[in-house]
XYZ file of C-alpha atoms in Angstrom:
684
model
C 114.112 16.274 189.606
C 114.656 18.581 192.550
C 115.695 21.418 190.254
C 112.525 21.044 188.186
C 110.368 21.098 191.305
C 112.215 24.133 192.631
C 111.623 25.961 189.332
C 107.925 25.041 189.409
C 107.544 26.258 192.989
C 109.378 29.477 192.227
C 107.237 30.050 189.136
C 104.088 29.446 191.141
C 105.198 31.954 193.751
C 106.164 34.594 191.172
C 102.938 34.157 189.222
C 100.971 34.427 192.445
C 102.751 37.659 193.269
C 102.039 39.074 189.809
C 98.377 38.159 190.050
C 97.998 39.774 193.451
C 99.846 43.025 192.918
C 96.613 44.649 191.734
C 94.739 43.668 194.883
C 93.390 46.652 196.756
C 94.152 47.430 200.377
C 90.574 46.416 201.212
C 91.228 42.849 200.118
C 94.815 42.612 201.360
C 95.421 40.398 204.332
C 98.848 40.564 205.978
C 100.816 37.732 207.531
C 100.543 37.893 211.299
C 103.654 39.323 213.016
C 105.790 36.827 214.947
C 107.356 37.931 218.237
C 110.439 35.999 219.367
C 112.196 35.991 222.744
C 115.565 34.686 221.523
C 118.572 36.694 222.716
C 116.130 38.610 224.980
C 114.967 40.599 221.970
C 111.181 40.306 222.449
C 110.815 41.774 218.973
C 109.321 40.777 215.668
C 111.226 37.983 213.954
C 111.852 40.158 210.896
C 113.723 42.685 213.089
C 116.050 40.266 214.920
C 119.625 40.028 213.615
C 119.976 36.279 213.815
C 119.036 32.978 212.155
C 115.993 31.907 214.165
C 113.260 29.494 213.153
C 109.856 30.021 214.752
C 107.302 27.209 214.886
C 103.953 28.404 216.150
C 100.679 26.694 216.917
C 99.397 26.940 213.351
C 102.498 25.139 212.040
C 102.299 22.444 214.719
C 98.624 21.799 213.932
C 99.282 21.081 210.235
C 100.070 17.429 210.979
C 98.779 14.600 213.187
C 99.133 16.117 216.677
C 101.442 13.353 217.946
C 104.978 14.589 217.204
C 107.048 17.752 216.786
C 109.071 16.140 213.998
C 107.113 17.146 210.864
C 106.718 20.781 211.954
C 110.431 21.154 212.754
C 111.337 19.600 209.411
C 109.462 22.294 207.499
C 112.016 24.885 208.668
C 115.433 25.471 207.039
C 118.616 24.261 208.724
C 116.780 21.875 211.052
C 116.142 18.170 210.592
C 114.552 15.897 213.185
C 114.899 12.133 212.850
C 113.045 9.167 214.331
C 114.923 5.860 214.472
C 111.831 4.124 215.905
C 108.650 5.498 217.515
C 109.758 7.539 220.549
C 113.452 7.685 219.582
C 114.278 11.159 218.267
C 117.398 12.984 217.125
C 117.569 16.698 216.380
C 119.933 17.969 213.716
C 120.639 21.713 213.753
C 123.241 22.461 211.088
C 124.767 19.001 211.316
C 124.648 18.490 215.082
C 123.572 14.812 214.836
C 127.054 13.842 213.667
C 127.832 13.130 217.338
C 124.464 11.762 218.435
C 123.640 8.048 218.055
C 120.316 8.821 219.724
C 118.678 11.652 221.647
C 119.578 15.316 221.381
C 123.132 16.559 221.928
C 125.073 19.702 221.139
C 121.875 21.784 221.334
C 120.783 23.554 224.521
C 117.041 23.168 225.170
C 114.827 25.192 227.527
C 111.215 24.433 228.417
C 109.333 27.433 229.831
C 112.710 29.003 230.609
C 113.841 25.914 232.576
C 117.039 24.181 231.390
C 115.738 20.946 229.868
C 119.220 19.830 228.834
C 120.882 18.108 231.775
C 124.338 19.083 233.110
C 125.777 16.091 231.283
C 124.763 17.664 227.969
C 121.943 15.301 226.966
C 118.306 16.234 226.306
C 115.430 13.773 226.583
C 113.209 15.633 224.171
C 111.075 12.506 223.761
C 109.738 13.047 227.300
C 107.698 15.977 226.003
C 104.437 15.203 224.267
C 103.070 17.239 221.384
C 100.658 18.911 223.816
C 103.473 20.201 226.045
C 104.473 22.634 223.301
C 102.734 25.807 222.123
C 105.673 27.383 220.255
C 109.327 26.668 219.480
C 112.205 29.021 218.699
C 115.308 27.406 217.190
C 118.473 29.509 217.361
C 120.818 28.134 214.709
C 124.571 28.243 215.180
C 126.582 29.033 218.318
C 124.316 30.639 220.950
C 126.723 30.342 223.863
C 126.909 34.106 224.447
C 123.597 33.784 226.305
C 122.710 30.080 226.455
C 125.879 28.224 227.419
C 127.372 25.135 225.795
C 126.322 23.939 222.356
C 127.860 24.614 218.958
C 124.659 23.495 217.239
C 122.386 26.135 218.744
C 119.592 26.506 221.282
C 115.903 25.605 221.361
C 113.391 27.626 223.398
C 110.104 25.778 223.983
C 107.053 27.486 225.449
C 104.019 25.484 226.552
C 101.567 28.288 227.334
C 99.477 30.259 224.811
C 99.669 34.033 224.650
C 95.996 34.285 225.615
C 94.908 32.018 228.452
C 91.264 31.047 228.970
C 89.497 28.796 231.438
C 88.136 25.594 230.026
C 88.693 21.964 229.140
C 90.276 20.409 226.026
C 89.961 16.738 225.148
C 91.162 14.970 222.049
C 91.555 11.518 220.572
C 93.427 10.295 217.492
C 93.637 6.885 215.848
C 96.084 6.026 213.094
C 97.905 3.330 211.174
C 99.964 0.709 213.008
C 97.493 0.846 215.900
C 98.375 4.413 216.845
C 96.286 5.835 219.699
C 96.704 9.294 221.200
C 94.505 10.603 224.016
C 94.869 14.080 225.461
C 93.072 16.070 228.157
C 93.780 19.519 229.579
C 91.947 21.411 232.320
C 92.436 25.138 232.914
C 91.040 26.657 236.106
C 91.450 29.932 237.966
C 91.807 33.394 236.513
C 94.233 35.377 234.371
C 96.105 36.439 237.527
C 95.976 33.072 239.283
C 95.843 30.302 236.700
C 96.349 26.550 236.824
C 96.710 24.194 233.866
C 96.617 20.404 234.261
C 97.436 18.170 231.314
C 97.681 14.464 230.539
C 98.653 12.650 227.323
C 98.642 8.910 226.618
C 100.105 7.614 223.357
C 100.663 4.058 222.119
C 101.709 2.541 218.805
C 102.780 -0.835 217.416
C 105.153 0.890 214.990
C 105.860 0.215 211.334
C 108.712 -2.242 211.893
C 108.870 -5.399 213.966
C 109.788 -4.776 217.585
C 108.773 -1.085 217.628
C 105.980 -0.933 220.200
C 105.899 2.297 222.182
C 103.948 3.864 225.035
C 104.236 7.367 226.483
C 102.363 8.932 229.394
C 102.992 12.561 230.281
C 101.319 14.493 233.102
C 101.913 18.207 233.726
C 100.858 20.947 236.083
C 101.593 24.577 235.277
C 100.582 27.517 237.409
C 101.045 31.258 237.372
C 100.389 33.554 240.319
C 100.473 37.330 240.100
C 101.841 38.425 243.478
C 101.444 42.131 242.785
C 101.867 44.559 239.897
C 105.625 43.938 239.862
C 106.013 40.243 240.672
C 104.791 36.934 239.313
C 105.528 33.363 240.349
C 105.289 30.435 237.942
C 105.709 26.700 238.425
C 106.084 23.972 235.804
C 105.930 20.317 236.834
C 106.263 17.393 234.421
C 106.254 13.639 234.850
C 106.928 11.436 231.846
C 106.879 7.643 231.583
C 108.172 6.375 228.245
C 108.725 2.898 226.840
C 109.765 2.010 223.329
C 111.348 -1.008 221.700
C 114.563 -0.593 219.715
C 114.662 -2.776 216.588
C 118.264 -2.000 215.639
C 119.772 -1.014 212.328
C 119.468 -3.089 209.165
C 122.019 -3.955 206.534
C 121.259 -2.886 202.962
C 120.260 -6.452 202.080
C 117.872 -6.679 205.048
C 116.534 -3.204 204.267
C 115.769 -4.176 200.655
C 114.373 -7.647 201.421
C 112.334 -6.880 204.537
C 112.308 -3.179 205.445
C 109.822 -3.802 208.266
C 112.072 -6.334 209.969
C 114.161 -5.902 213.107
C 117.767 -6.842 213.681
C 118.188 -10.527 214.603
C 117.890 -11.209 218.369
C 115.979 -7.971 219.044
C 113.064 -9.971 220.434
C 115.267 -12.476 222.256
C 117.253 -9.740 223.995
C 114.118 -7.568 224.473
C 116.013 -4.457 223.397
C 114.130 -1.380 224.551
C 114.217 1.895 226.465
C 112.362 2.311 229.764
C 112.567 5.949 230.760
C 110.943 7.940 233.546
C 111.566 11.637 234.171
C 110.325 14.040 236.809
C 111.028 17.761 236.482
C 109.873 20.695 238.605
C 110.841 24.327 238.073
C 109.926 27.559 239.840
C 110.262 30.919 238.074
C 110.085 34.336 239.748
C 109.865 37.529 237.679
C 110.320 40.902 239.336
C 110.080 44.387 237.834
C 112.503 46.003 240.282
C 112.264 49.491 238.749
C 110.808 50.986 235.602
C 114.104 50.189 233.857
C 115.332 47.049 235.623
C 113.743 43.594 235.800
C 114.847 40.124 236.814
C 113.755 36.603 235.987
C 115.100 33.713 238.054
C 114.403 29.999 237.839
C 115.404 27.058 240.016
C 114.659 23.458 239.101
C 115.226 19.861 240.061
C 114.919 16.792 237.862
C 115.357 13.056 238.106
C 115.523 10.472 235.310
C 115.593 6.684 235.533
C 116.590 4.767 232.413
C 116.782 1.030 231.779
C 118.163 -0.015 228.414
C 118.618 -3.678 227.451
C 120.708 -3.500 224.271
C 122.289 -5.919 221.826
C 125.567 -5.540 223.711
C 124.636 -5.225 227.392
C 121.982 -4.062 229.841
C 122.321 -0.504 231.117
C 120.714 1.136 234.136
C 121.061 4.883 234.693
C 119.973 7.062 237.573
C 120.297 10.776 236.804
C 119.267 13.310 239.465
C 120.249 16.891 238.716
C 119.364 20.439 239.693
C 120.228 23.976 238.719
C 119.083 27.499 238.134
C 119.316 30.564 235.960
C 118.990 34.257 236.714
C 118.748 37.082 234.188
C 118.639 40.863 234.649
C 117.530 43.328 231.953
C 118.156 47.074 232.134
C 116.713 49.560 229.634
C 117.825 53.131 228.991
C 116.851 55.719 226.362
C 119.237 58.524 225.462
C 118.543 61.024 222.668
C 116.778 58.496 220.467
C 119.215 55.662 221.192
C 117.881 52.709 223.168
C 120.292 50.640 225.246
C 119.364 47.272 226.718
C 121.874 45.458 228.898
C 121.292 41.871 229.979
C 123.421 39.883 232.379
C 123.142 36.829 234.569
C 124.309 33.328 235.327
C 123.282 29.716 234.901
C 124.513 26.660 236.806
C 123.661 22.956 236.792
C 124.946 19.922 238.668
C 124.217 16.240 238.322
C 125.008 13.166 240.408
C 124.536 10.304 237.967
C 125.068 6.586 238.348
C 125.432 4.170 235.433
C 125.543 0.395 235.782
C 126.066 -2.045 232.925
C 125.266 -5.761 233.080
C 125.257 -8.645 230.713
C 121.901 -8.798 228.943
C 120.244 -12.152 229.602
C 117.063 -12.240 227.532
C 116.095 -8.704 228.513
C 117.134 -9.001 232.182
C 120.294 -7.721 233.907
C 122.758 -10.519 234.643
C 126.424 -10.256 235.666
C 127.556 -6.754 236.678
C 130.142 -5.339 234.281
C 130.663 -1.755 235.461
C 129.251 0.545 238.138
C 130.113 4.236 237.731
C 129.287 7.338 239.729
C 129.382 10.466 237.571
C 129.600 13.943 239.068
C 129.066 16.597 236.404
C 128.584 20.311 236.689
C 128.543 23.287 234.398
C 128.121 27.011 234.885
C 127.998 30.095 232.723
C 128.305 33.834 233.386
C 126.985 36.016 230.585
C 126.313 39.592 229.573
C 124.870 41.240 226.488
C 124.319 44.795 225.292
C 121.838 45.766 222.576
C 121.905 49.235 221.018
C 119.148 50.649 218.796
C 120.458 53.753 217.010
C 118.508 56.342 215.042
C 118.398 55.446 211.366
C 117.478 51.815 212.085
C 120.985 50.676 213.025
C 121.180 47.858 215.603
C 124.232 46.446 217.360
C 124.132 43.404 219.680
C 127.234 42.278 221.543
C 127.394 39.497 224.099
C 129.897 37.229 225.778
C 129.841 34.416 228.277
C 132.405 32.652 230.424
C 131.813 28.922 230.809
C 133.282 26.141 232.847
C 132.380 22.471 233.180
C 133.741 19.397 234.854
C 133.123 15.658 234.962
C 134.400 13.174 237.547
C 133.922 9.419 237.131
C 134.412 6.902 239.930
C 134.253 3.228 238.914
C 132.768 1.576 241.992
C 133.054 -1.889 240.461
C 136.875 -1.671 240.507
C 138.454 -1.811 243.994
C 140.737 1.110 244.890
C 139.813 2.908 241.669
C 141.229 6.425 241.486
C 138.505 8.842 240.273
C 139.079 10.215 236.796
C 138.390 13.942 236.372
C 138.383 16.342 233.446
C 137.730 20.074 233.654
C 136.923 22.240 230.637
C 137.637 25.807 231.657
C 138.174 29.335 230.375
C 135.753 28.875 227.515
C 134.747 32.315 226.253
C 131.797 32.504 223.863
C 131.381 35.983 222.309
C 128.820 37.125 219.742
C 128.562 40.337 217.720
C 125.668 41.157 215.397
C 124.983 44.303 213.363
C 121.842 45.053 211.376
C 120.467 47.910 209.317
C 117.096 48.538 207.734
C 117.887 49.620 204.202
C 114.235 50.449 203.639
C 111.375 50.044 206.140
C 110.716 46.410 205.206
C 114.224 45.196 204.353
C 116.701 44.244 207.101
C 120.319 43.314 206.401
C 122.340 41.720 209.183
C 125.720 40.148 209.812
C 127.074 38.337 212.841
C 130.085 36.482 214.146
C 129.908 34.097 217.091
C 132.130 31.594 218.817
C 130.734 28.416 220.315
C 131.999 25.557 222.380
C 130.626 22.190 223.424
C 132.323 19.855 225.915
C 131.730 16.119 225.549
C 128.505 14.895 227.074
C 128.428 12.354 229.884
C 127.404 9.660 227.401
C 130.331 10.546 225.146
C 132.889 10.420 227.959
C 131.316 7.152 229.131
C 129.857 5.562 225.937
C 128.312 2.129 225.514
C 131.789 0.565 225.284
C 132.118 1.506 229.007
C 135.623 2.788 228.270
C 136.182 6.076 230.128
C 137.179 8.692 227.545
C 138.213 11.807 229.440
C 140.779 12.449 226.710
C 138.012 13.841 224.490
C 138.369 17.578 223.987
C 135.611 20.153 223.745
C 134.512 21.349 220.325
C 135.205 24.988 219.512
C 134.173 26.904 216.454
C 133.569 30.330 214.925
C 130.510 31.085 212.810
C 130.304 33.944 210.296
C 126.835 34.752 209.045
C 124.946 37.301 206.946
C 121.335 37.501 205.907
C 118.304 39.455 204.837
C 114.749 39.599 206.160
C 112.082 41.372 204.186
C 108.339 41.902 203.922
C 106.578 43.018 200.750
C 103.125 43.555 199.241
C 101.375 45.014 202.278
C 103.026 42.440 204.590
C 101.695 39.508 202.532
C 105.102 38.215 201.437
C 107.900 37.414 203.865
C 111.338 36.321 202.593
C 114.364 35.351 204.650
C 117.784 34.214 203.402
C 120.968 33.664 205.383
C 124.403 32.336 204.502
C 127.047 31.123 206.930
C 130.564 29.748 207.161
C 131.295 27.730 210.276
C 134.792 26.491 211.124
C 134.803 23.874 213.865
C 137.854 22.546 215.699
C 138.032 19.229 217.573
C 134.676 18.138 216.115
C 133.333 15.184 218.110
C 132.371 12.334 215.787
C 130.533 9.083 216.476
C 132.269 5.791 215.685
C 131.230 2.198 216.364
C 133.365 -0.818 217.250
C 132.965 -4.357 215.921
C 130.114 -5.046 218.385
C 128.317 -1.879 217.195
C 128.963 -0.138 220.532
C 129.290 3.637 220.337
C 132.467 5.560 221.005
C 133.633 9.048 220.063
C 136.750 10.735 218.711
C 137.838 14.280 217.992
C 137.805 14.663 214.211
C 140.240 17.508 213.703
C 138.505 20.388 211.939
C 135.480 20.889 209.702
C 134.358 23.619 207.346
C 130.614 24.015 207.133
C 129.071 26.367 204.598
C 125.381 26.764 204.033
C 122.500 28.838 202.741
C 119.072 28.719 204.369
C 116.025 30.382 202.857
C 112.299 30.505 203.366
C 109.353 32.437 201.954
C 105.720 32.794 202.989
C 103.084 34.298 200.770
C 99.564 35.135 201.920
C 97.160 34.395 199.065
C 94.326 36.886 199.312
C 90.712 36.047 198.511
C 87.843 38.524 198.377
C 86.583 39.865 201.662
C 83.329 37.907 201.306
C 84.776 34.893 199.546
C 84.398 31.256 200.497
C 88.146 30.993 201.240
C 89.014 33.040 204.303
C 92.753 32.366 204.369
C 95.347 30.761 202.113
C 99.107 30.656 202.490
C 101.831 29.270 200.252
C 105.282 28.647 201.709
C 108.610 27.104 200.762
C 111.928 26.537 202.584
C 115.295 25.355 201.276
C 118.533 24.296 202.970
C 121.893 24.001 201.236
C 124.659 22.387 203.324
C 128.214 22.090 202.039
C 129.732 20.415 205.119
C 133.208 18.912 204.797
C 135.963 17.560 206.998
C 138.839 19.971 206.638
C 141.486 17.945 208.472
C 140.568 14.509 209.816
C 142.854 11.477 209.886
C 142.224 8.195 211.687
C 145.447 6.203 211.657
C 146.425 5.738 208.034
C 142.977 6.774 206.751
C 142.519 10.358 205.646
C 138.926 11.666 205.649
C 139.896 15.248 204.824
C 137.549 16.936 202.334
C 134.966 14.177 202.781
C 131.328 15.101 203.270
C 130.135 15.092 206.878
C 127.800 12.126 207.313
C 124.149 12.532 208.348
C 123.670 15.847 206.478
C 121.880 16.112 203.141
C 123.405 18.687 200.759
C 119.921 19.926 199.777
C 116.518 19.687 201.433
C 113.402 21.393 200.146
C 109.971 21.704 201.750
C 106.839 23.360 200.414
C 103.248 23.590 201.505
C 99.841 25.116 201.016
C 97.441 25.975 203.856
C 93.834 26.850 203.067
C 90.914 27.591 205.394
C 87.322 28.544 204.605
C 84.630 30.551 206.322
C 82.485 27.473 207.108
C 85.517 26.022 208.954
C 86.794 23.531 206.391
C 90.581 23.527 205.995
C 93.377 21.694 204.211
C 97.153 21.503 204.808
C 99.344 20.021 202.071
C 103.075 19.325 202.503
C 105.850 18.122 200.200
C 109.418 17.304 201.319
C 112.577 16.407 199.386
C 115.978 15.233 200.702
C 119.200 14.736 198.775
C 121.243 11.536 199.230
C 123.014 11.393 202.619
C 126.490 10.027 203.394
C 126.329 7.393 206.135
C 130.015 7.036 207.015
C 133.095 9.211 207.223
C 134.604 7.654 204.100
C 131.439 8.484 202.075
C 131.428 4.941 200.692
C 127.820 4.309 201.794
C 125.102 6.714 200.668
C 121.406 6.710 201.562
C 119.160 7.419 198.586
C 117.275 10.658 198.071
C 113.554 10.627 198.760
C 110.393 12.690 198.413
C 107.446 12.681 200.812
C 103.922 13.974 200.377
C 101.190 14.300 202.952
C 98.268 16.335 204.078
C 95.536 16.981 206.594
C 91.936 18.032 206.026
C 89.426 18.962 208.659
C 86.543 21.018 209.905
C 86.800 23.490 212.760
C 83.416 24.639 213.980
C 81.520 25.796 217.033
C 79.030 23.093 217.999
C 77.221 25.345 220.420
C 77.967 28.185 222.785
C 81.185 27.397 224.616
C 82.016 24.193 222.685
C 84.300 24.113 219.631
C 85.350 21.066 217.633
C 88.141 20.150 215.226
C 87.418 16.978 213.257
C 90.298 15.923 211.011
C 91.924 13.185 208.964
C 95.141 12.923 207.013
C 97.976 10.903 205.560
C 101.779 10.872 205.727
C 104.120 9.424 203.093
C 101.114 9.247 200.832
C 102.937 7.453 197.974
C 104.494 4.796 200.242
C 108.117 5.817 199.636
C 110.749 3.567 201.202
C 113.389 5.571 203.051
C 115.500 5.477 206.196
C 114.994 8.174 208.817
C 117.523 8.254 211.623
C 120.376 6.374 209.983
C 123.056 4.809 212.190
C 126.189 6.735 211.230
C 129.483 4.823 210.901
C 127.623 1.631 211.828
C 129.494 -1.605 212.388
C 128.604 -4.559 210.167
C 127.012 -2.074 207.746
C 123.832 -1.758 209.863
C 123.042 1.772 208.766
C 119.322 1.702 208.021
C 116.281 2.374 210.216
C 113.267 2.163 207.950
C 110.688 4.918 208.335
C 106.965 4.259 208.168
C 105.346 3.691 204.806
C 102.020 5.212 203.807
C 100.044 5.839 206.981
C 96.782 7.471 207.854
C 95.188 9.127 210.852
C 91.945 10.688 212.005
C 90.759 12.333 215.176
C 88.692 14.893 217.009
C 89.545 17.694 219.431
C 86.873 19.296 221.600
C 87.299 22.573 223.451
C 84.960 23.587 226.265
C 85.433 27.264 227.099
C 83.944 28.731 230.264
C 83.307 32.399 230.891
C 86.124 34.444 232.329
């Protein structure tokens, strides 16, 4: 089936190209250029020698304005999962293999502030949809500039390129009693701006025991000190609650997919999570050739988690900073850019586990202080030669440490593990064969030490014997634009060899623990194409775009033995061999618009032995709406839509290597939404 659909989509694209090749320049409408900041390039995406996915505002607005998940899942090599409303996992080239929940093995920045804590975990669910204006996903090892993480890095920006004073308010209602209320106020001027935002979201969820509530308040300000200096502040407070229904067996999944695991209600299993983050960024143009950007931040998270096994309380204060210098020099047509800097983070965490007595903490089991820190020194040189040759070379030195003191055990000797001398180099070379065709190749080494929650998992057994992952990624690709910039095509292929891969396992009580899985060999091809369908200059349709993305992942254990069991050459669980996404976006001059999306996933292995496989599935959805100006200074977007339109049963966010065969977390069936956004714009 997937091959037939792929042929149909390809035929549609080719026929569209043939039909439009006779269009005149007067009727041609080019795709808008995309500028990315990854690797300090600040260049068009089609000119950057790396595998980078860009998700802009137009892609985010194709769906229901409550989650980043559907927009991220339209891009190749990236798959976001939701085990229950509010519980997200982010898979970048297989990185969820070591993540029972949350985001690990991927370094995340929000407005240039490290959003990943020094323990290696990222509470991406503390950001609301409205805290994001654009996302850049760097796939593969990015440690030459962004520190630990063999999966990659994610750069999130909350501010639009063009800032205007005004007020935005919006409300959405959807299936399963979904409510989403948003308000944003922008005051000041271009040189001294303030943005205040608040989002409130609630939902009963598709399954039993999946209620959720999220409140996020932000303040962002930017002050231009003089022509050379600016000061920016980003402050975020998030209060999140969601119930955790637990995984289902195949029998439970087939008989009652909306059910929760037995005792979920009795034990009141849930996550209560509060996070406060404040960051201050100073940019300084020291000379015409030299500039600096420095950020300092502090953050504090409180988590309470009654589970099926115990009751956990975590207190996680941490702080850190990052500084980056850029120096530019032109010499006889050759441009040299040198970047260098440092990043450091430290956390003083405390984790207590208790017996769970009907959702309340009972007898103390363990009480651990966790001191974690990590730092990175990095440098990078980028050369732009005449003849459209580009060479980028970077390297970082990284060191991290974790010390655990079990306060609940008298005279306990602190346990410490240091991961040192981790070098992460990257070399990339690109050449424009013709003006609109870029060929590139790169090699990069990555590393990723165990996170705090992997060294101290839900078994409460201290696992400082875990080793850091290390791997080398070889990659080559093309980026090209054709037909007066109306067609953009990107294809990349990679081979990634990972040593000491950290893999999730579960004991008989379904508690998480982690092991080093020897080596893996991960091969893949990622491709995407966008085609701007061109109407007449005075036609009813003002804009139409057809797009498709495909991911092929041949991920295998190369050498992995657990006791007498040999998993070598088995497929890595949690990764579909093929995923395919396609869509059509149409807008009209009166303001009517439609966004249609189709998604396909191959079957997915759910355990290391590949004896349990989740079925393939296809999803269809769409959004229609009307964007119009109600009067001077007031614009409206009235919309409605549907997800999983044909009510397909599938599991999103499977529990890998689950005990008692509880692998399945049923995703929502057919669901619908509708809402309105109002924008009040005041004069500058």
